[in-house]
Coordinates of C-alpha atoms in Angstrom, one line a residue:
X1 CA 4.3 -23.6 -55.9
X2 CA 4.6 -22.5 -52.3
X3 CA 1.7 -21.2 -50.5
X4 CA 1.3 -17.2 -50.8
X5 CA 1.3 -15.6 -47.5
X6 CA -2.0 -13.8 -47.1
X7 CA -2.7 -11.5 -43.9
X8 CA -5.3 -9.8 -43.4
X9 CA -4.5 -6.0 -42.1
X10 CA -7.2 -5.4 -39.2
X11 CA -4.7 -2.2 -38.6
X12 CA -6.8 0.4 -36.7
X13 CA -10.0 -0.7 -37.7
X14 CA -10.8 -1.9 -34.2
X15 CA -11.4 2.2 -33.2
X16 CA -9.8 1.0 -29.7
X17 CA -11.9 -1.8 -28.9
X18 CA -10.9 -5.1 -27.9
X19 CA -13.8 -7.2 -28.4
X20 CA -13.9 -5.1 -32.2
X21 CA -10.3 -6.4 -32.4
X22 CA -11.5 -10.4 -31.7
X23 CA -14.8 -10.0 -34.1
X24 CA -11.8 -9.4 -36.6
X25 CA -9.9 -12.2 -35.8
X26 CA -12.8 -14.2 -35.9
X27 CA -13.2 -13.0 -39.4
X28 CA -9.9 -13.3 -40.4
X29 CA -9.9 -17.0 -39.2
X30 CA -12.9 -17.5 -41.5
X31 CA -11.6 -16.3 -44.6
X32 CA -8.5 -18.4 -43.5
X33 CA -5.7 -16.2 -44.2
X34 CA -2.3 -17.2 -42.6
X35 CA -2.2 -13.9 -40.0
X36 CA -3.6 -11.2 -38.7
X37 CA -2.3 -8.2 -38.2
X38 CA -2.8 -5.2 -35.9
X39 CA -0.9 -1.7 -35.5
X40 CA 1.9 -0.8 -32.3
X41 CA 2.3 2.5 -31.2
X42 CA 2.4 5.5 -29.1
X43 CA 0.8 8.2 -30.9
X44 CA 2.7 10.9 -28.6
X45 CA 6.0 9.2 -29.8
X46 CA 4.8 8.8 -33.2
X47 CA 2.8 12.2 -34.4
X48 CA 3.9 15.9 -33.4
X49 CA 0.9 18.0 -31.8
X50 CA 0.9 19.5 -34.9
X51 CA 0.7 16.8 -37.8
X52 CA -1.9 17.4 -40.1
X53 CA -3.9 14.7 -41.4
X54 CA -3.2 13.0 -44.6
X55 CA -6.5 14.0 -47.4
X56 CA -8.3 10.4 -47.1
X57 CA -8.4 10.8 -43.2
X58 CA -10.2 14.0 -43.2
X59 CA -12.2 12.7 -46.0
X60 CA -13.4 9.6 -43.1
X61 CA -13.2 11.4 -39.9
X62 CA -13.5 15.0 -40.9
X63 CA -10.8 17.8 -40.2
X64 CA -12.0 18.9 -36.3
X65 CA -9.5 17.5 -34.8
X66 CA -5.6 16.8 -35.1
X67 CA -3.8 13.5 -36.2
X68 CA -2.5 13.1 -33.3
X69 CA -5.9 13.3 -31.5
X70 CA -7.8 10.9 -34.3
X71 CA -4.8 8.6 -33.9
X72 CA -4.8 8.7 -29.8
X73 CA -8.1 7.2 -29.5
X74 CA -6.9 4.0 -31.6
X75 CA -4.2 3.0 -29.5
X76 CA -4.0 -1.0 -28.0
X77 CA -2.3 -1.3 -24.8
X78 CA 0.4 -4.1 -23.3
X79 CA -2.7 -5.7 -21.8
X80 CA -4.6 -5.7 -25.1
X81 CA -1.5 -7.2 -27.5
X82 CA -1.0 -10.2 -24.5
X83 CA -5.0 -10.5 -24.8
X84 CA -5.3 -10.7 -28.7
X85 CA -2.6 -12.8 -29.1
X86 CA -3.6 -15.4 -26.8
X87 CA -7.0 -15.3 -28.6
X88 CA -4.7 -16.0 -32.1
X89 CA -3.0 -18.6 -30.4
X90 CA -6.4 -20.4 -29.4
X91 CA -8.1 -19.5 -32.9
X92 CA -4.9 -20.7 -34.7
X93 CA -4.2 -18.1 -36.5
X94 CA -0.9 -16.2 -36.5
X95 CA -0.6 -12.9 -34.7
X96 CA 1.6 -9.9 -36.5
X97 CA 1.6 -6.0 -35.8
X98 CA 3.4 -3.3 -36.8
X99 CA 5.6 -1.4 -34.8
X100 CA 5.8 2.5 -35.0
X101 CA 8.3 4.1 -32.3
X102 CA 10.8 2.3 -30.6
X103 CA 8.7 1.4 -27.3
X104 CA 6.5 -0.7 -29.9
X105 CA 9.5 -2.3 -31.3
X106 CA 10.8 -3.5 -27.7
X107 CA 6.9 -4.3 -26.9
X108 CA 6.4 -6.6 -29.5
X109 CA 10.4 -8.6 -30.0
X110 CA 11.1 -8.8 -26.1
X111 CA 7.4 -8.7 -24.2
X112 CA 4.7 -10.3 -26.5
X113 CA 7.6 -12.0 -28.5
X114 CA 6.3 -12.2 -32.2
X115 CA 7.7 -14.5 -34.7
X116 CA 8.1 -11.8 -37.6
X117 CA 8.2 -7.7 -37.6
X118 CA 6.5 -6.1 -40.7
X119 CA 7.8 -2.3 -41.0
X120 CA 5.6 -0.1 -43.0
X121 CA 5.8 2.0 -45.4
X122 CA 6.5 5.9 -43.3
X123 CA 9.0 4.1 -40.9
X124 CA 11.0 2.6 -44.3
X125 CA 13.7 5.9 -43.8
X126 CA 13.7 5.3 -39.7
X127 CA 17.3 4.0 -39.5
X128 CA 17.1 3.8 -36.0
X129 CA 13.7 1.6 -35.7
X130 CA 14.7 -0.5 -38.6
X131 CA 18.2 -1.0 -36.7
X132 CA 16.7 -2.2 -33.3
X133 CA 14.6 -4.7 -35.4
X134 CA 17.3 -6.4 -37.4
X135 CA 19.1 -6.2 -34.3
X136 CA 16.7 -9.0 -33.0
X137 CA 17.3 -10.9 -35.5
X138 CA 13.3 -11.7 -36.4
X139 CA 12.9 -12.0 -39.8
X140 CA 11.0 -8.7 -41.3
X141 CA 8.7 -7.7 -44.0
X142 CA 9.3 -4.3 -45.2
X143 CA 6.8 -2.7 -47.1
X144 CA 8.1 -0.2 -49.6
X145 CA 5.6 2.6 -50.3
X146 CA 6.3 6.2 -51.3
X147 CA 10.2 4.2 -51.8
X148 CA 12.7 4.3 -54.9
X149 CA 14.8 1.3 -55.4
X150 CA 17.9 3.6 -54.2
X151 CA 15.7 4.1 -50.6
X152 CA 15.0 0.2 -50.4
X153 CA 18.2 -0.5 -51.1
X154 CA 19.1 1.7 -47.9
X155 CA 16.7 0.6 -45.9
X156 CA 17.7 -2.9 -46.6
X157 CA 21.6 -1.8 -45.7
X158 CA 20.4 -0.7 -42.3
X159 CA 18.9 -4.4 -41.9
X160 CA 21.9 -6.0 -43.3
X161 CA 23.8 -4.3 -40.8
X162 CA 21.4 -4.9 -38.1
X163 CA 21.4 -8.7 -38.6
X164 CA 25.3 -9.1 -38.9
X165 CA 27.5 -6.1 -36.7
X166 CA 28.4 -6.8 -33.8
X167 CA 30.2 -3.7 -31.3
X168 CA 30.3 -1.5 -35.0
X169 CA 29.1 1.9 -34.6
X170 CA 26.4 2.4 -37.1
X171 CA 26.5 5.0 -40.0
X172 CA 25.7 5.2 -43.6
X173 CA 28.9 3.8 -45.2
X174 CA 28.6 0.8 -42.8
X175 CA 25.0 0.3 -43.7
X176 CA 26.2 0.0 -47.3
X177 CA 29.5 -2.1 -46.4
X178 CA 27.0 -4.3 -45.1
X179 CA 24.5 -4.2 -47.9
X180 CA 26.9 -5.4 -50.2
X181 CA 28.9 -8.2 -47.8
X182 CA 28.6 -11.3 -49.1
X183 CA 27.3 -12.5 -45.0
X184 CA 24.7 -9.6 -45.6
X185 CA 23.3 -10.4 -48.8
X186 CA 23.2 -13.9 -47.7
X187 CA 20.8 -13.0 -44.3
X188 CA 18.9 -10.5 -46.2
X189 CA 17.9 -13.7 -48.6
X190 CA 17.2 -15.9 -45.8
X191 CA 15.6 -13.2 -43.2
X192 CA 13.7 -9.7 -45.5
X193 CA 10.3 -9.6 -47.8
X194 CA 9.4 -6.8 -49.8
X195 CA 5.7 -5.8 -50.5
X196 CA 5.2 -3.3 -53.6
X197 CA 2.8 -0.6 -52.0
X198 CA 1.2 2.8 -52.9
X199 CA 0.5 4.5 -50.0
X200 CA -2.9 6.1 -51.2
X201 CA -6.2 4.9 -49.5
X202 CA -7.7 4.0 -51.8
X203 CA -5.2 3.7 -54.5
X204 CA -5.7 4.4 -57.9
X205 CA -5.9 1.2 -60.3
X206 CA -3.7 3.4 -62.4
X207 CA -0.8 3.9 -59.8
X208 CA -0.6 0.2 -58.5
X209 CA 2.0 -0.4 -61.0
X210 CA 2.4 -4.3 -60.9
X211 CA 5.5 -4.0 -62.8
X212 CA 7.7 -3.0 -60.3
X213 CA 7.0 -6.2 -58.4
X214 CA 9.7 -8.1 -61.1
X215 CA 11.6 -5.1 -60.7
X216 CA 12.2 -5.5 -57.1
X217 CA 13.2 -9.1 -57.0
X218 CA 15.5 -8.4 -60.2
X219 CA 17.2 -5.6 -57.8
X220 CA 17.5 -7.5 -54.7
X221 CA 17.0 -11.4 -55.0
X222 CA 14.0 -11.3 -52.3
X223 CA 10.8 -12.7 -52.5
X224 CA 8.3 -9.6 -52.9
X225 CA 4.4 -9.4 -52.4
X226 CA 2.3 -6.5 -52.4
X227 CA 0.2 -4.3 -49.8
X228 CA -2.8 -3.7 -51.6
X229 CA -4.8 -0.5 -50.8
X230 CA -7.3 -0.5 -53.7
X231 CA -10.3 -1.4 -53.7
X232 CA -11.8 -4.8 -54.4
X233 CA -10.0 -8.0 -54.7
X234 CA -8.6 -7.8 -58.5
X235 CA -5.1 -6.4 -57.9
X236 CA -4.5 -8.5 -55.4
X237 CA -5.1 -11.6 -57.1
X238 CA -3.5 -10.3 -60.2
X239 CA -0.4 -9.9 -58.0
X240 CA -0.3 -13.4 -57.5
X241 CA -0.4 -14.3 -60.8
X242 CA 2.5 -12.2 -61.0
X243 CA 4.4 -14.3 -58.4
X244 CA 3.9 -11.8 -55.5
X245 CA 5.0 -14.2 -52.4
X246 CA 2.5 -11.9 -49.8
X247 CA -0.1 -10.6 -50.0
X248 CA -1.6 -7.4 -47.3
X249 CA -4.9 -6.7 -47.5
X250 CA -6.8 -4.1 -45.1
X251 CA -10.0 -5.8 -43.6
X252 CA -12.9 -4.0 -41.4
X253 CA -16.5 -5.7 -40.0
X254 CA -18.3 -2.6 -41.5
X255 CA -17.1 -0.1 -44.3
X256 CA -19.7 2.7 -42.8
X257 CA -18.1 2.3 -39.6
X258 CA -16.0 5.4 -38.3
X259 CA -12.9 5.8 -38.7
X260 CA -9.7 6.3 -41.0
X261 CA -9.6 2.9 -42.7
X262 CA -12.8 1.9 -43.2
X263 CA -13.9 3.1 -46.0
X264 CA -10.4 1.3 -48.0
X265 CA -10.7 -2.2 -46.5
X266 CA -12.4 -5.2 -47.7
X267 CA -15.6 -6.3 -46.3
X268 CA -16.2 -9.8 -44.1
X269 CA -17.4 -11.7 -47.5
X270 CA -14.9 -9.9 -49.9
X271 CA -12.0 -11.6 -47.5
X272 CA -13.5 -14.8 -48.0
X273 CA -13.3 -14.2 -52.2
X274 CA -9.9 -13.0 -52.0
X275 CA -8.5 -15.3 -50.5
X276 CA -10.7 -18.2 -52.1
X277 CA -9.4 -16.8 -55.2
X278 CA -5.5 -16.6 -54.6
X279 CA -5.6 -20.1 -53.8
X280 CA -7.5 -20.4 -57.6
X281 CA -4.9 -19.1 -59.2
X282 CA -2.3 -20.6 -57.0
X283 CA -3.8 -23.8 -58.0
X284 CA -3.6 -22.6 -62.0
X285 CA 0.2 -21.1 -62.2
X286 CA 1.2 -25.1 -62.6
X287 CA 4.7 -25.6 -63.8
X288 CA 6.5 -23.9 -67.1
X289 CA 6.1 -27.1 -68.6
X290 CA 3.5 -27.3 -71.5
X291 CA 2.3 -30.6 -71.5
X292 CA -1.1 -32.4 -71.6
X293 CA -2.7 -32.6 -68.3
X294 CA -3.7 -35.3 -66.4
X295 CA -7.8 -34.3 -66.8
X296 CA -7.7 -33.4 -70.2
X297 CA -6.1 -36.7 -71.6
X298 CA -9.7 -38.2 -71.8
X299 CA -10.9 -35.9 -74.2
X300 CA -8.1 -35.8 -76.5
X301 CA -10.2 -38.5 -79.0
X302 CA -13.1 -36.7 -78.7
X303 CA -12.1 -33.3 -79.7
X304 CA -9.1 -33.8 -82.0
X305 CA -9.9 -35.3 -85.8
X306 CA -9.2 -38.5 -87.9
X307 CA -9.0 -39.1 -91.3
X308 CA -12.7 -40.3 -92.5
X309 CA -14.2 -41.6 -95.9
X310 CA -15.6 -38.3 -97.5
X311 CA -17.4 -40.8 -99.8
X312 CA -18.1 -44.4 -99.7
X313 CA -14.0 -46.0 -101.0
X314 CA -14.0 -49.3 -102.6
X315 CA -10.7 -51.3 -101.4
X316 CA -7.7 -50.9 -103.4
X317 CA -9.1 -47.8 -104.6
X318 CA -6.5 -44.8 -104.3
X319 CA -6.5 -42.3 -101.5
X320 CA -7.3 -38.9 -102.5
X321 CA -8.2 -35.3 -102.2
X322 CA -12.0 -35.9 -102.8
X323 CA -12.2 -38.7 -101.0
X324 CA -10.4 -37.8 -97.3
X325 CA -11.1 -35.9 -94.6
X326 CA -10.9 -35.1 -91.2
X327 CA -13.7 -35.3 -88.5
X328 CA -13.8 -36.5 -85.2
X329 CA -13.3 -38.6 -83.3
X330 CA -9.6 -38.8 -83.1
X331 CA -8.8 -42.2 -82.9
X332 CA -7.8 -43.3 -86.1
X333 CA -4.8 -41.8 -88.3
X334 CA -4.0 -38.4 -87.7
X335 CA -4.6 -35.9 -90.2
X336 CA -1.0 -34.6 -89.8
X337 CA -0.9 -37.7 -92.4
X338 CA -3.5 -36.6 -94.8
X339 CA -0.5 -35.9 -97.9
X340 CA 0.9 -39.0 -97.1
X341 CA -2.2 -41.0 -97.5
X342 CA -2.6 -39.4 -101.0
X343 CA -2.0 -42.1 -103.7
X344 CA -2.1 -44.8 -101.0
X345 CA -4.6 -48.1 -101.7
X346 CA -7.0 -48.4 -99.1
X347 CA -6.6 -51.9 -97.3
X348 CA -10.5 -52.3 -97.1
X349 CA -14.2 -51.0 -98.0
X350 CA -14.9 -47.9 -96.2
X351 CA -18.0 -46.4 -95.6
X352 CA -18.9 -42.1 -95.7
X353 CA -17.5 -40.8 -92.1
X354 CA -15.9 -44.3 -91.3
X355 CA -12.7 -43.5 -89.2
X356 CA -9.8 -45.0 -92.0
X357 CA -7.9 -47.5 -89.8
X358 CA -5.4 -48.6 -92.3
X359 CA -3.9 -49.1 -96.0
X360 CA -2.3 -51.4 -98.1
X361 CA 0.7 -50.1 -100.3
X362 CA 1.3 -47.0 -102.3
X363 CA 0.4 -47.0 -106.1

C-alpha cells in the first residue's frame, strides 16, 4: 500500500509570527508528517471591509472587530514564505501553502516555486484562481467542502482546461469540453487530489460523512483523502482505513492560544498519535488476500485440535463416537476427519489424550 500523505495544516495558527511559524515546523517534523502547510493571502484582496465573521471565529476571537481586521493581523509576507521554506528545506520536510487571491497564486508557482498547490474549500467556485493554477501545470489538491459532486465536477473542468488549452478563451462549455476530453481526464488522473471536507470548525462527528470518500473516487477516478476538522485523531485514521490517500490535519503549539484555529487543531502530542497511528493501520490494510500470515504459522499446532483417545483404545479396537475427540495440540489428524475415523481399527495402543497418529484398515 502506498504511503498516505499526511500534512499537517499550521494554517494561521502562527498569529503572524515567524519564529511561531518555525516552532511549528519543528513540531510537524517531529510527528513526521510528509508537509507542512501554511496559508497565502492578501486579506484586502481576499475579504470585503464588510465580511462578517463566520460563528466559530467570533466564538475564538470575539465579535469586536471585522474579518477582515482578525484576518489582517495573520498575514505572512514574501520575506516570511522565502524564510520558512528555506527552514523546510533544512528540516526536510516539505513546504505547501494555500493560495487565496491571485497575487498568492503568482507568489507561491513563480517566486517561492512550490512543488504542489492545494486550493481550499471557499476558493473551489473561483474559476479564475483555479485557472491560473492549472495553468502552471503543478499538480493540485483540491479540497471539496461546502461542494456537491456537480460543483467538483466543475471545478475540476476549470482544471482540466487549465492544464490542456492552449490560446482558447475560457468559458463554461469549454471547461466541460475539457472535463470530458479524453487528454483532460487523462491529466486530471495524473495531476488533481480530492480531500472530503466539512467546513465546520470543529465539525460534527455526525456530519463527517466518510461515505462520500468512495463516492468521490467512483465519480471521478482520483485518489481522495480527507481534511479533517473534528476533533481528535479518530476520523482521521478511520479515513485511512477507508483508503483516503491524504490526510489534512490542523495543528497549533497551544489550544488556549488566541486566535481563530486554535481551539479545532490538534495539540503537539496528538500529532505524534495521529500520525503514529495512520502508519498502524497502514501497516494492517494488508492485501485482499485471506491467507495465513507469516507470524501466525507458529501457532497454528498450538491452537487448532487433533483427534485424541477420549479413553484408553486397545489396538485393533474400532474407532468410535465415545472413544474420539478433539483437543489440542494440532498436530495429529484433523478433526475435519473425525466421521471418517468412525469404524476405523486403530493401528496401535493409545493412551486417554494421546494425539491418534494413525490406523490400520476399516472394519
Amino acid at each position: 500500500m502506498k504511503k498516505t500523505f499526511i500534512i499537517a495544516e499550521a494554517g494561521v495558527n502562527h498569529n503572524g509570527s515567524i519564529e511561531m511559524a518555525k516552532r511549528l515546523i519543528d513540531v510537524a517534523v517531529e510527528a513526521e508528517v510528509d508537509a507542512v502547510k501554511f496559508q497565502t493571502f492578501k486579506a484586502n484582496k481576499v475579504i470585503s471591509k464588510f465580511a462578517e465573521k463566520a460563528d466559530y471565529q467570533k466564538q475564538t476571537t470575539g465579535s469586536n472587530e471585522s474579518q477582515l481586521e482578525m484576518v489582517r493581523k495573520l498575514e505572512l509576507d514574501t520575506e516570511a514564505h522565502y524564510e520558512l521554506q528555506e527552514y523546510c528545506n533544512q528540516q526536510k520536510i516539505k513546504f505547501l501553502s494555500t493560495p487565496f487571491d491571485l497575487d498568492s497564486v503568482d507568489l507561491l508557482v513563480n517566486q517561492i516555486k512550490v512543488e504542489l498547490i492545494k486550493i481550499p474549500s471557499g476558493e473551489i467556485t473561483n474559476a479564475p484562481l483555479m485557472l491560473m493554477v492549472a495553468q502552471s501545470g503543478l499538480p493540485v489538491i483540491l479540497s471539496t467542502g461546502m461542494a456537491t459532486l456537480a460543483e467538483i465536477e466543475q471545478a475540476l473542468g476549470v482544471l482540466a482546461f487549465g492544464y490542456t488549452a492552449v490560446d482558447v478563451k475560457p468559458s463554461r462549455k469549454m471547461f466541460q469540453n475539457a472535463f470530458y476530453s479524453r487528454e483532460g481526464q487523462e491529466l486530471l488522473r495524473s495531476k488533481v487530489s480530492l480531500l472530503h471536507c466539512t467546513t465546520e470548525y470543529p465539525t460534527p462527528y455526525e456530519d463527517v460523512n466518510l461515505q462520500a470518500i468512495d463516492t468521490m473516487k467512483q465519480a471521478f477516478g482520483l485518489n481522495v483523502g480527507l481534511s479533517d476538522h473534528t476533533e481528535g485523531i479518530a476520523v482521521s485514521i478511520a479515513a485511512v482505513a477507508r483508503g483516503a490517500k491524504i490526510i489534512e490535519k490542523h495543528f497549533t503549539l497551544d489550544k488556549t492560544l488566541p486566535g481563530p484555529d486554535h481551539k479545532a487543531s490538534l495539540n503537539p502530542k496528538e500529532l505524534i498519535d495521529m500520525v503514529r497511528s495512520i502508519r498502524q493501520v497502514e501497516m494492517a490494510i494488508g492485501s485482499p488476500i485471506k491467507t495465513p500470515a507469516s507470524s501466525e504459522l507458529k501457532n497454528k499446532d498450538i491452537a487448532r485440535k487433533s483427534l485424541v483417545a477420549s479413553k484408553n483404545i486397545a489396538a485393533g479396537e474400532i474407532f468410535t463416537i465415545e472413544n474420539l475427540t478433539s483437543k489440542r495440540p494440532g498436530n495429529g489428524i484433523s478433526p475435519m476427519c473425525f466421521w471418517d475415523m468412525l469404524g476405523v481399527k486403530a493401528d496401535k495402543d493409545y493412551q486417554e489424550d494421546e494425539v491418534i497418529t494413525n490406523y490400520a484398515s476399516r472394519v
